[in-house]
XYZ file of C-alpha atoms in Angstrom:
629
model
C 278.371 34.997 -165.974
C 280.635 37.503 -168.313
C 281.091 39.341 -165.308
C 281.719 37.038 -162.860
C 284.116 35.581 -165.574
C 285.983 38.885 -165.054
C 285.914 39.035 -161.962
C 287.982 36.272 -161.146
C 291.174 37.870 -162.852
C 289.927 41.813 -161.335
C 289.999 40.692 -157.604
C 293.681 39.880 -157.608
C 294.493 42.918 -159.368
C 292.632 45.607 -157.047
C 294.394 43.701 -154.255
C 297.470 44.370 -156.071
C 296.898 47.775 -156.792
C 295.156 48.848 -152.766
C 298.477 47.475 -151.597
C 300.505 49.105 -154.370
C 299.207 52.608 -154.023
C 298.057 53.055 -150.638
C 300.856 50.279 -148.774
C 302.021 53.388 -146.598
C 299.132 53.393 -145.407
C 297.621 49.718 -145.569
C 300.769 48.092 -144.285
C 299.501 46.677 -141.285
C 296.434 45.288 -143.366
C 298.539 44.095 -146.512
C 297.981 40.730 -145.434
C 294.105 40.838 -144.795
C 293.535 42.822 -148.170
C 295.421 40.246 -150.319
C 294.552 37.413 -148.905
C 290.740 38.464 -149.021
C 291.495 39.551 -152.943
C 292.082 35.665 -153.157
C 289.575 34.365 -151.439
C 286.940 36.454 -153.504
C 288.748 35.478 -156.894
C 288.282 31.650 -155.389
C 284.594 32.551 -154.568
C 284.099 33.736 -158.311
C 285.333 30.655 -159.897
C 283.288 28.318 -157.787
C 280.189 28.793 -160.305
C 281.678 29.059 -163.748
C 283.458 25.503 -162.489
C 280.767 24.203 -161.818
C 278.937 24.818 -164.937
C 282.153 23.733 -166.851
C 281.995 20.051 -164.778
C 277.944 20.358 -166.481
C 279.118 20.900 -169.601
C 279.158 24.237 -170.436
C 282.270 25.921 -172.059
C 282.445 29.648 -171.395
C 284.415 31.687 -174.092
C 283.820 35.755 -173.737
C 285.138 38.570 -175.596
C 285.404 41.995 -173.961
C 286.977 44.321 -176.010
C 289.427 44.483 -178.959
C 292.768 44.536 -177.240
C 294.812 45.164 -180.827
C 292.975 46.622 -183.607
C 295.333 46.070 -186.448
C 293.688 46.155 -189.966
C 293.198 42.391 -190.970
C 294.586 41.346 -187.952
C 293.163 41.920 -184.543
C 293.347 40.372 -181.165
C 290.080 40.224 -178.776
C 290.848 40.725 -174.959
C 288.621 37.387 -174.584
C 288.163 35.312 -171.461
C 287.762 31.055 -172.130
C 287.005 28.458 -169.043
C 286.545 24.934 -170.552
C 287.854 21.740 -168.981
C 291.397 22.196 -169.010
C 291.279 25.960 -167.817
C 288.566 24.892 -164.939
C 290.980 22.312 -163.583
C 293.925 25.357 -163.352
C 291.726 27.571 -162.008
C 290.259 25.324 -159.346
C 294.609 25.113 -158.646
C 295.548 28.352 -158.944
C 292.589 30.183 -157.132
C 292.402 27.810 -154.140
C 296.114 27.181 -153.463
C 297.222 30.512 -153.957
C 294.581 31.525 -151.639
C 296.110 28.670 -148.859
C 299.362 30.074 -149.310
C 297.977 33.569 -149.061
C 296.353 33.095 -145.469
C 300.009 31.387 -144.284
C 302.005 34.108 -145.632
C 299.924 35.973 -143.243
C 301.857 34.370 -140.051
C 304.794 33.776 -141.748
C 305.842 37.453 -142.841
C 304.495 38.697 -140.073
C 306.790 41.204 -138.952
C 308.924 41.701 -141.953
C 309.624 45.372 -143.406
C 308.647 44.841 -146.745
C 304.814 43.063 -145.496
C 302.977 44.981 -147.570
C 305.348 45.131 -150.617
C 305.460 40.857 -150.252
C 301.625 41.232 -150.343
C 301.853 43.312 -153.575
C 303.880 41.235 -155.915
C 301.851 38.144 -154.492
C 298.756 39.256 -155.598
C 300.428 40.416 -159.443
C 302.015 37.040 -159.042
C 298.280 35.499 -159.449
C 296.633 37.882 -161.350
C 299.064 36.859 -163.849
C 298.685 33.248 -163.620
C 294.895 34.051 -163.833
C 295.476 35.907 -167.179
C 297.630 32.795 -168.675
C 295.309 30.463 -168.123
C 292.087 32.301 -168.928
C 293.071 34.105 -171.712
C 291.309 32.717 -174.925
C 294.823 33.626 -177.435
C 298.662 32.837 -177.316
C 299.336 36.671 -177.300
C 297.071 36.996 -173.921
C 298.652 33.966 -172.866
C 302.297 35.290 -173.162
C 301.639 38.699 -171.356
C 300.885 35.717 -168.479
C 303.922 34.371 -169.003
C 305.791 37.523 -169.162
C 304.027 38.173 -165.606
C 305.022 35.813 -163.736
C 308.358 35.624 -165.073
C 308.621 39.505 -164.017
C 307.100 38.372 -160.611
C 309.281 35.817 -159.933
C 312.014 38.115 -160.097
C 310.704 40.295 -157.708
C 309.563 37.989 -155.458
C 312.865 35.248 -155.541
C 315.106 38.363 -154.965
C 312.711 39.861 -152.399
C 315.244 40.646 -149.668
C 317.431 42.225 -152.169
C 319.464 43.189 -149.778
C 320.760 40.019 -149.560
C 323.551 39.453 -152.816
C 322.722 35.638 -152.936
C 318.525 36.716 -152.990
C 319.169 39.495 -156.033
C 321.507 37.037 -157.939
C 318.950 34.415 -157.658
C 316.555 36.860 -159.500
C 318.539 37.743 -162.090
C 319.523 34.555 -162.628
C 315.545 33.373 -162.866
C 314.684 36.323 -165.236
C 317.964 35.539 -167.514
C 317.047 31.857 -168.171
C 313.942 32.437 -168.986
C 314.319 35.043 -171.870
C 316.194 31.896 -173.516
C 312.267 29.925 -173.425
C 310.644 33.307 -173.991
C 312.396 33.753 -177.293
C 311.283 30.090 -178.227
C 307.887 31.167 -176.956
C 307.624 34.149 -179.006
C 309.216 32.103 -182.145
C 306.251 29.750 -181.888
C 303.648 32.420 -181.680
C 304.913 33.744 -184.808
C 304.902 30.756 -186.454
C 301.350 30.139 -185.830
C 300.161 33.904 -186.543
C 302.123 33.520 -190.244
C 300.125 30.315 -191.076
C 296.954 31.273 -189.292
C 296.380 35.204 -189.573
C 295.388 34.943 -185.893
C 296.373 33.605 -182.281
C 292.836 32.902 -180.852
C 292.555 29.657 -179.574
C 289.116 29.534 -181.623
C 290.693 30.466 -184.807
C 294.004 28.148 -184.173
C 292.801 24.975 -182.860
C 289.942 23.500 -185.076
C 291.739 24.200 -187.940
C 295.346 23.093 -187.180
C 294.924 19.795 -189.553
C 293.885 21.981 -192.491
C 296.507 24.552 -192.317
C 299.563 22.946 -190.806
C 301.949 20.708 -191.880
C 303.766 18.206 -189.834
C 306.987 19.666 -190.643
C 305.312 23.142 -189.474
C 303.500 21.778 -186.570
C 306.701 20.428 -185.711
C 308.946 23.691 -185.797
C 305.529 25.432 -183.546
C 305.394 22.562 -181.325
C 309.409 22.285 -180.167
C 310.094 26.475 -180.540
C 306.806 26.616 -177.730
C 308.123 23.935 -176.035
C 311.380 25.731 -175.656
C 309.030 28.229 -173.769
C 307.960 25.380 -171.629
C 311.746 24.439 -170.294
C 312.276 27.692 -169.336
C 309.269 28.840 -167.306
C 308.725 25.126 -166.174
C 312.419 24.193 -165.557
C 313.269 21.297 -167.285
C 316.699 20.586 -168.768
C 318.904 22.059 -169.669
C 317.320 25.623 -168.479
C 316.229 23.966 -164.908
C 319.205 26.061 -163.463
C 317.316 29.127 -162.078
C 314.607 26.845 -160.004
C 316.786 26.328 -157.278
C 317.975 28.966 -156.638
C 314.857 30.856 -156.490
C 314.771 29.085 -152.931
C 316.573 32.744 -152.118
C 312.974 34.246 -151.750
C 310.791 34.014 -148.793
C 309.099 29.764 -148.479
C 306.146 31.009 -149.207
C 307.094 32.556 -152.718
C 308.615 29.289 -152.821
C 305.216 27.450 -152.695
C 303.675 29.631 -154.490
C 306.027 29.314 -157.708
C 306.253 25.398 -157.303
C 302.777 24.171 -156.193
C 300.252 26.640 -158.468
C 301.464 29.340 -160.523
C 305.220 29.709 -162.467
C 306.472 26.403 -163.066
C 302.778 24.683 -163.835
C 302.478 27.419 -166.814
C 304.856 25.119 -169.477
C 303.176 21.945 -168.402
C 299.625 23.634 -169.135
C 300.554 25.235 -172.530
C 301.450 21.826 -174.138
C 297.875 20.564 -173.094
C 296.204 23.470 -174.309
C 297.996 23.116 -178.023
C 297.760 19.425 -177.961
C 295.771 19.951 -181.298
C 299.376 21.192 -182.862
C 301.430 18.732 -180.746
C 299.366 15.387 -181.738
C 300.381 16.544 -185.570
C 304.124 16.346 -184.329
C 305.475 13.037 -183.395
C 308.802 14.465 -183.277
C 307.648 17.072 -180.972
C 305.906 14.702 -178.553
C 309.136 12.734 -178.262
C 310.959 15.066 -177.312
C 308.573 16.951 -174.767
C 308.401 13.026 -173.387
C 312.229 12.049 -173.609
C 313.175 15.619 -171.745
C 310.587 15.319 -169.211
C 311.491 11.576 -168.291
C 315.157 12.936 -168.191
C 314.489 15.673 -166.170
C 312.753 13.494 -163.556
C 315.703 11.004 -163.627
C 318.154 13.831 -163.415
C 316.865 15.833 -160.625
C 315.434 12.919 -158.684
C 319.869 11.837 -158.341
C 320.919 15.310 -156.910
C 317.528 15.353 -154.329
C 319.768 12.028 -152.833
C 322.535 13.903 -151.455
C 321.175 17.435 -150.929
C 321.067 18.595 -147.360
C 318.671 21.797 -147.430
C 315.177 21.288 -146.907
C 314.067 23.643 -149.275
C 316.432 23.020 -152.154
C 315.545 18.871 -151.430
C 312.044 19.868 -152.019
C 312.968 22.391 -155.367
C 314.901 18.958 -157.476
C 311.552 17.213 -156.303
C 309.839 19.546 -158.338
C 311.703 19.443 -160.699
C 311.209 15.594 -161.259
C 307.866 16.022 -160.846
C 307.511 18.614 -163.270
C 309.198 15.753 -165.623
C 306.480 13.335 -165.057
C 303.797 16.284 -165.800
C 305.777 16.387 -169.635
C 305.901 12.647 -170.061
C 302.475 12.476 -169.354
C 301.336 15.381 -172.159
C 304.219 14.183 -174.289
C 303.371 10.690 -174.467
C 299.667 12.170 -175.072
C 297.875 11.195 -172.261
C 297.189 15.113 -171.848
C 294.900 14.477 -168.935
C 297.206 12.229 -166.607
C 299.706 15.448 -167.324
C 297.586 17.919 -165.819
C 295.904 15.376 -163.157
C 299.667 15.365 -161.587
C 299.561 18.822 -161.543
C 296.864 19.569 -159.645
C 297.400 16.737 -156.723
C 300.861 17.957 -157.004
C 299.846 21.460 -156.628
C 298.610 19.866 -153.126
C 301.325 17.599 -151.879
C 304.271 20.038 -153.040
C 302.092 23.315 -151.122
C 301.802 21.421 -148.308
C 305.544 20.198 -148.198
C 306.814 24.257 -149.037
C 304.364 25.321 -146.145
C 305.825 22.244 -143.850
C 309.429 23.243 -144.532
C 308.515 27.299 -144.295
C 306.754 26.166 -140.479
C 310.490 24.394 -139.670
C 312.509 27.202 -141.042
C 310.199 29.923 -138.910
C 310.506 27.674 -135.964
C 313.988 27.210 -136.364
C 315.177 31.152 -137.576
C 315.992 30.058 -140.531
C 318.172 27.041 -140.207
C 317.962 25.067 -143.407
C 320.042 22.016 -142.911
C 319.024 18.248 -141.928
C 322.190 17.627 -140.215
C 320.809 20.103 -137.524
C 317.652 18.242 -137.135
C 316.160 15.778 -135.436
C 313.150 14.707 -133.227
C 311.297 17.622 -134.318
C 308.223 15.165 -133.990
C 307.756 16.204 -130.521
C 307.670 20.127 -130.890
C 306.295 20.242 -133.811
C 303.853 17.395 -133.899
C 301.003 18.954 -136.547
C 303.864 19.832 -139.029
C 305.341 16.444 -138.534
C 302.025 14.715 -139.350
C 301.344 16.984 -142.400
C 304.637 16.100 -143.800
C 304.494 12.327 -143.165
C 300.763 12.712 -145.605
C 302.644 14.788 -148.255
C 305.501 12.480 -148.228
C 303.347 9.376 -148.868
C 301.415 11.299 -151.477
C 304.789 12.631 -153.399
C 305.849 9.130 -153.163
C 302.905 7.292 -154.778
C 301.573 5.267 -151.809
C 297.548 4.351 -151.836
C 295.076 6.184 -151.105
C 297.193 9.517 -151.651
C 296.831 11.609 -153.954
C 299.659 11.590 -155.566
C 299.679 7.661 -156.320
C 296.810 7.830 -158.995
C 298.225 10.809 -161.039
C 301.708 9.412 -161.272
C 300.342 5.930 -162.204
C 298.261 7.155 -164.766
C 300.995 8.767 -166.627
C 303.317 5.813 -166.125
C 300.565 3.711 -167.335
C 299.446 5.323 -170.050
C 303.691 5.529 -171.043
C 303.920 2.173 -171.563
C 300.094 1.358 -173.440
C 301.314 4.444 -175.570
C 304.529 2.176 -176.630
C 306.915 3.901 -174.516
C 308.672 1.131 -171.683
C 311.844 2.816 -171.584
C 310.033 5.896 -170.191
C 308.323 3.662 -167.850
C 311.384 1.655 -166.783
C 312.563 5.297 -165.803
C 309.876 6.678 -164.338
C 309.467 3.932 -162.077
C 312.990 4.082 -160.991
C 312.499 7.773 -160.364
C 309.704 6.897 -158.533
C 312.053 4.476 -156.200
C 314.241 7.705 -155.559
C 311.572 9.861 -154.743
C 310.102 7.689 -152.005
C 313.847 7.156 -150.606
C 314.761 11.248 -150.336
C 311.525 12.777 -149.527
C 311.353 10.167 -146.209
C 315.294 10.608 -145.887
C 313.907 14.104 -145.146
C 311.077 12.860 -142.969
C 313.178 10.299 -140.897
C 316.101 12.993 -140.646
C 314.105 16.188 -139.775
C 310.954 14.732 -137.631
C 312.014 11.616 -136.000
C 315.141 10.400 -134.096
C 317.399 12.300 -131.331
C 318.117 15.995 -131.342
C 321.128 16.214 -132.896
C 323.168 19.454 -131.783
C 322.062 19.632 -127.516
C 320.300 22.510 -126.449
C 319.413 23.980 -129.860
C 315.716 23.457 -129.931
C 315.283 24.702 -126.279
C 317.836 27.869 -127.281
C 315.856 28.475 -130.646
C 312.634 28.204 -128.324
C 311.196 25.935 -131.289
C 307.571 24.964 -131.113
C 304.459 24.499 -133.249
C 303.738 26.981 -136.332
C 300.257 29.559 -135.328
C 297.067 28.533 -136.617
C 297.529 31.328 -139.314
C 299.851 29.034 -140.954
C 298.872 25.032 -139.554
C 295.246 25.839 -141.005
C 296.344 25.948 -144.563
C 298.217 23.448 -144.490
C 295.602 21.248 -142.973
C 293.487 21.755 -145.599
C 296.301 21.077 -147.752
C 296.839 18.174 -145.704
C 293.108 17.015 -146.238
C 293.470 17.494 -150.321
C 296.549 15.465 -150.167
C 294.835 12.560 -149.548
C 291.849 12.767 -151.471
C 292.777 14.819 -153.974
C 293.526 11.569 -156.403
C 290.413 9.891 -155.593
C 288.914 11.544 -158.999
C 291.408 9.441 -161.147
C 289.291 6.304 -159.881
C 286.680 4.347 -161.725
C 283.498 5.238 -161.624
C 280.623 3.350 -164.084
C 283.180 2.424 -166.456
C 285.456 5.455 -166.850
C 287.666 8.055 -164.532
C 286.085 11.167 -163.592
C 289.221 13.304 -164.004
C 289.643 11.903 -167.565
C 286.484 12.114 -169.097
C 286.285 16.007 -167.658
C 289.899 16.835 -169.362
C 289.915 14.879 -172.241
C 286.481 17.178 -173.381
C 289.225 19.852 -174.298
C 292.611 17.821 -174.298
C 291.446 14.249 -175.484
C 294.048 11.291 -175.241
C 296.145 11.107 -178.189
C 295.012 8.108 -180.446
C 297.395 5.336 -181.402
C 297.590 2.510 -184.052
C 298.803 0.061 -181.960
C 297.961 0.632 -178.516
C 299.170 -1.896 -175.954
C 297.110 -2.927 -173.248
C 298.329 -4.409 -169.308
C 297.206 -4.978 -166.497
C 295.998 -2.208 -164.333
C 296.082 -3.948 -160.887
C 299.358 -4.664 -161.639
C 300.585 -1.535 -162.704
C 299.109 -0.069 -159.537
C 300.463 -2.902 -157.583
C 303.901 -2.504 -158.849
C 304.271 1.740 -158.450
C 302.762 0.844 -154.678
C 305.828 -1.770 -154.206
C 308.217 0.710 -155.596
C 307.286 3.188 -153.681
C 307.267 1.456 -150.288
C 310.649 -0.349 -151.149
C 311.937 3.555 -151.174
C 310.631 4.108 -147.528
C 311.752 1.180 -146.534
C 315.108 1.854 -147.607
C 315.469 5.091 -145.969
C 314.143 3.507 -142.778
C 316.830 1.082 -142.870
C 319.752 3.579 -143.571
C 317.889 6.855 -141.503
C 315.965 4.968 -138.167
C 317.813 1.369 -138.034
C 321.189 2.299 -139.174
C 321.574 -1.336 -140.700
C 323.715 0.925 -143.519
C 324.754 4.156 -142.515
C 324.700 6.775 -144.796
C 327.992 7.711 -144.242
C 329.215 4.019 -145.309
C 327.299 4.100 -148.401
C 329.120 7.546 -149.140
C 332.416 6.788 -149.034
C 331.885 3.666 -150.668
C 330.246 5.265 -154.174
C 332.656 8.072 -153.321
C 333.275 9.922 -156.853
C 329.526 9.175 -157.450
C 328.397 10.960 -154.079
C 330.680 13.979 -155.097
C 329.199 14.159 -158.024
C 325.753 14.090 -156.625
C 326.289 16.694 -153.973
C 327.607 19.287 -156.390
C 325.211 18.631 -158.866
C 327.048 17.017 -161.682
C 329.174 20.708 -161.726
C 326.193 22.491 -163.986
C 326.777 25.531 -161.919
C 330.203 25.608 -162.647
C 329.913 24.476 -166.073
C 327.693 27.244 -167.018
C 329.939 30.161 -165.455
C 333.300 28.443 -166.803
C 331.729 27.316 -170.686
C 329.252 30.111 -170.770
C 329.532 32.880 -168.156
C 332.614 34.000 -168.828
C 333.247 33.528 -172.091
C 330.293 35.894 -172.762
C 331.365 37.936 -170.538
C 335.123 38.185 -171.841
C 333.176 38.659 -175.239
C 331.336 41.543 -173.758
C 334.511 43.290 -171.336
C 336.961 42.762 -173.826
C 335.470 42.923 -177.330
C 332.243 45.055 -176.867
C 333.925 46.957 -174.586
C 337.487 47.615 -175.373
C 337.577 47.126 -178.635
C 334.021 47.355 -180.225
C 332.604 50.476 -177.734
C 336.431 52.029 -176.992
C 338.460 51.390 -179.937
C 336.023 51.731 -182.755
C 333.025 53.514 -181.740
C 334.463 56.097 -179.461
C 337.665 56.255 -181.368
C 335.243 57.169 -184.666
C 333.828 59.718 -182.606
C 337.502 61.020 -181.660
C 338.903 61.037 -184.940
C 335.956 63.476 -186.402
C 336.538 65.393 -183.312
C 340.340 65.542 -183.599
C 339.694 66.457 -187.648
C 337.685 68.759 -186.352
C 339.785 70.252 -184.283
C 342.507 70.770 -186.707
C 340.541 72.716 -189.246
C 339.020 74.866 -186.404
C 342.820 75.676 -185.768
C 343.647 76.375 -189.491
C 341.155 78.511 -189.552
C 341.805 79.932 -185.527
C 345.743 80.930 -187.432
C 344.224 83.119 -189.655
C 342.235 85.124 -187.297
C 345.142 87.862 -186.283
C 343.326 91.261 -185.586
C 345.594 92.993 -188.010
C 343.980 94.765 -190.606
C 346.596 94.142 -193.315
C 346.193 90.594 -192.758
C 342.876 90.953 -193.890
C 343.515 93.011 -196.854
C 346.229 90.922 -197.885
C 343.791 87.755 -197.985
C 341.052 89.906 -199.464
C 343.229 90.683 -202.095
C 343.658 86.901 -202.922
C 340.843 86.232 -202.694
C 339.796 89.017 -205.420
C 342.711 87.983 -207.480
C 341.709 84.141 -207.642
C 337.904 85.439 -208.497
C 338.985 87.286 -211.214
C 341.438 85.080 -212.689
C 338.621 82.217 -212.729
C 335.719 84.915 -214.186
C 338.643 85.576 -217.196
C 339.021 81.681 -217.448
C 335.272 81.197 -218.307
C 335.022 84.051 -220.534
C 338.129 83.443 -223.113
């Protein structure tokens, strides 16, 4: 089992490095290799899963990564509950998107160098969620940041693709130092960052003030890597890299990496009330907030990127409201629906060379009829309708909001919810169904159905998107999903707990749900309301909406360029020019002087030289008499 353990994270990274090394050569197999790599990593973790839904927690050390005196950290592998669950997610998914990548960069020059960072892309996912410290854990997180770099600004080429990339890796050094912060927090008060030396002891050690400084500085971490506000500002625009990359960074690796490090140190954030608060209040925000620009937005792919990022918010109200489980249950049948959706949009865009706007779309039902069913499934699931998968995760966090004493996150969440079903089946109505809007342009395009390469994936995506959620129901008195979680991330306990009803909870998220199809049917199929009436109506608000809220400019006006006047004008021109190089100019200009003093007295006359010998023997003597009377 060690081995096999071990295995699971190797596979990836031979894939990486075959492709790496040898892509000259193994271009035209880049595909094959990586996507194999992923499929064998999958294969590994089929058995320790297993054992883990048996019971069985699996926590190996291989070698001591940092002998340091006193202080040493283990390279140690750990699959309990919580891991099993993201490594079911990770493996599998990444493995889907794999195989599609497969059709979809068919053809492209850099195959074999997509293949490459894909497969370092997972290996380092594998590594955060596997590795049994917080220091093991962060070279994870320092991975995938690093491959989301390469992989958002891909076709560097492209100004738009490397600026997106930059952009990505900038943000996130904000949450990294937060990260880091927090890991040295807990290494001062602990002597260690092993999970096994951390967690069990966390009432003993820690304070709530402490646990409350750890708790917020790692969530800080957590807004970065998983986008939530304010530092949500580089998710979008990672939609630069190839739809794939896309899925890949939204459905199972990147972004899922905040949400899963506040469940894992829910022993430190159930000390911190303040902390949970705020992980709660920022995530319910976040979903609000991104939810309101997905209304107006007009590019598939950057529609589906604020959906994640609402989504993502539920994930944080779930863990911050301590129903840990509910958290990570919405991130697995989200790693489904949101794959699936990615993968849908990525078949349009190949059909359609690239075109990215609804406006263009239309009737797409009937030459691309797969891709139009598979999107209809995810689009019920991301909106919360029984029996999809995505209705029982968002529930139970909504649910356990409000027994957990927090209504005004419900109230919000349920709104959100509203929105959601409205612009995901805005897309839907707009892209799939109706009339062609511009003549000719399918039939010029030649669009048609995506290759099997790609449909099969998301099929099985497709499949998981509906049943995915059946876990979160009852089963002899408790839900299967829970109960296996809660072993490492229990529910957080309250005095006061309220209780509701749960058929009407359920009920109610349904209705909201299908009132947001319903609306979009009116305004998208029926017309009853146009959306161009409702527009100019709520004017100001639309603007606002479609240039979402101004952040972009914001940032560049309030914080761009003042740093960067900061850095041209005083770093530069006064700091580097005037002080530092003009320190270095003056020594060299004193410099200069005395090597001319002393240049004047070098004549080639003899006499010269006598005559300042003679001084010189003169002043020598006249000091020797000095000292002797």
């Amino acid at each position: 089992m060690k081995t096999l353990v071990l295995l699971i994270i190797i596979w990836p990274l031979i894939g990486f490095l075959i492709n790496g090394l040898f892509g000259k050569w193994t271009k035209n197999y880049a595909g094959i290799i990586a996507a194999s790599a992923l499929g064998l990593s999958f294969l590994s973790a089929v058995y320790p899963i297993w054992q883990v839904i048996l019971g069985n927690i699996y926590d190996y050390v291989y070698f001591t990564w940092m002998p340091l005196g006193k202080f040493s950290v283990p390279f140690g592998l750990r699959i309990d509950s919580l891991s099993a669950v993201m490594l079911f997610v990770v493996t599998f998914v990444s493995w889907m998107i794999h195989i599609y990548s497969n059709g979809y960069m068919k053809g492209d020059p850099g195959y074999a160098r997509y293949f490459t960072y894909l497969n370092l892309f997972v290996f380092s996912m594998l590594l955060l969620i596997l590795g049994d410290s917080y220091l093991l854990m962060f070279v994870g997180w320092e991975g995938v940041g690093l491959c989301s770099y390469l992989l958002i600004g891909f076709w560097y080429d492209k100004k738009t693709a490397s600026d997106a990339g930059e952009k990505a890796f900038v943000v996130n050094r904000i949450g990294d130092a937060g990260f880091i912060i927090g890991v040295l927090f807990i290494l001062f008060n602990f002597h260690s960052v092993t999970y096994a030396d951390v967690f069990p002891f966390v009432h003993q050690v820690l304070t709530p003030e402490t646990a409350t400084i750890i708790g917020l500085a790692l969530f800080l971490g957590a807004m970065g890597k998983s986008a939530q506000f304010p530092l949500y500002i580089w998710l979008t625009d990672a939609m630069e890299g190839p739809t794939p990359v896309s899925s890949l960074i939204h459905a199972a690796t990147m972004v899922t990496a905040g949400v899963y490090m506040v469940a894992r140190s829910n022993a430190i954030y159930d000390m911190s009330p303040i902390a949970m608060e705020v992980v709660a209040s920022v995530g319910a925000f976040t979903a609000f907030y991104a939810a309101t620009m997905a209304l107006t937005h007009k590019d598939i792919k950057r529609i589906l990127a604020y959906s994640t990022l609402s989504q993502l918010g539920y994930m944080f109200i779930g863990v911050g409201v301590g129903v840990y489980w509910a958290g990570i249950f919405h991130l697995m049948t989200h790693a489904f629906f949101k794959g699936l959706l990615f993968l849908g949009a990525g078949a349009v865009m190949h059909s359609m060379r690239g075109l990215l706007s609804i406006d263009l779309m239309g009737g797409l039902k009937k030459k691309m009829p797969q891709t139009a069913i598979l999107m209809v499934i995810a689009s019920l699931a991301i909106a919360g309708i029984p029996p999809f998968a995505g209705f029982f995760s968002k529930d139970a966090i909504l649910a356990g909001a409000l027994e957990m004493g927090h209504p005004i996150i419900w109230i919000v969440g349920e709104v959100t919810a509203f929105m959601t079903a409205f612009y995901m089946f805005r897309f839907v109505f707009t892209v799939f169904y109706g009339e062609e809007k511009v003549p000719n342009l399918y039939h010029e395009l030649h669009v048609h159905e995506a290759p099997k390469v790609m449909t099969i994936p998301m099929w099985v995506l497709g499949v998981l998107s509906i049943i995915g959620g059946w876990v979160g129901l009852h089963v002899s008195g408790e839900i299967p999903i829970e109960a296996f979680i809660a072993r490492t991330a229990p529910t957080l306990e309250v005095a006061n707990e309220a209780h509701y009803s749960e058929a009407f909870l359920m009920g109610f998220s349904a209705c909201v749900g299908l009132l947001g199809i319903f609306t979009a049917w009116v305004i998208y199929i029926k017309k009853w309301i146009t959306a161009e009436s409702i527009a100019n109506t709520f004017k100001p608000i639309y603007t606002l909406l479609a240039n979402t809220y101004y952040v972009d400019e914001f940032v560049y006006f309030f914080i761009v360029k003042p740093f960067w006047w900061v850095s041209e004008f005083f770093l530069w021109k006064i700091v580097d020019v005037k002080i530092i190089d003009g320190g270095v100019d003056l020594f060299g200009w004193i410099s200069k002087r005395i090597g001319w003093l002393f240049r004047t007295l070098q004549t080639g006359f003899v006499s010269h030289y006598a005559y300042w010998i003679s001084i010189g023997v003169m002043l020598l003597t006249g000091w020797y008499l000095v000292r002797i009377i």
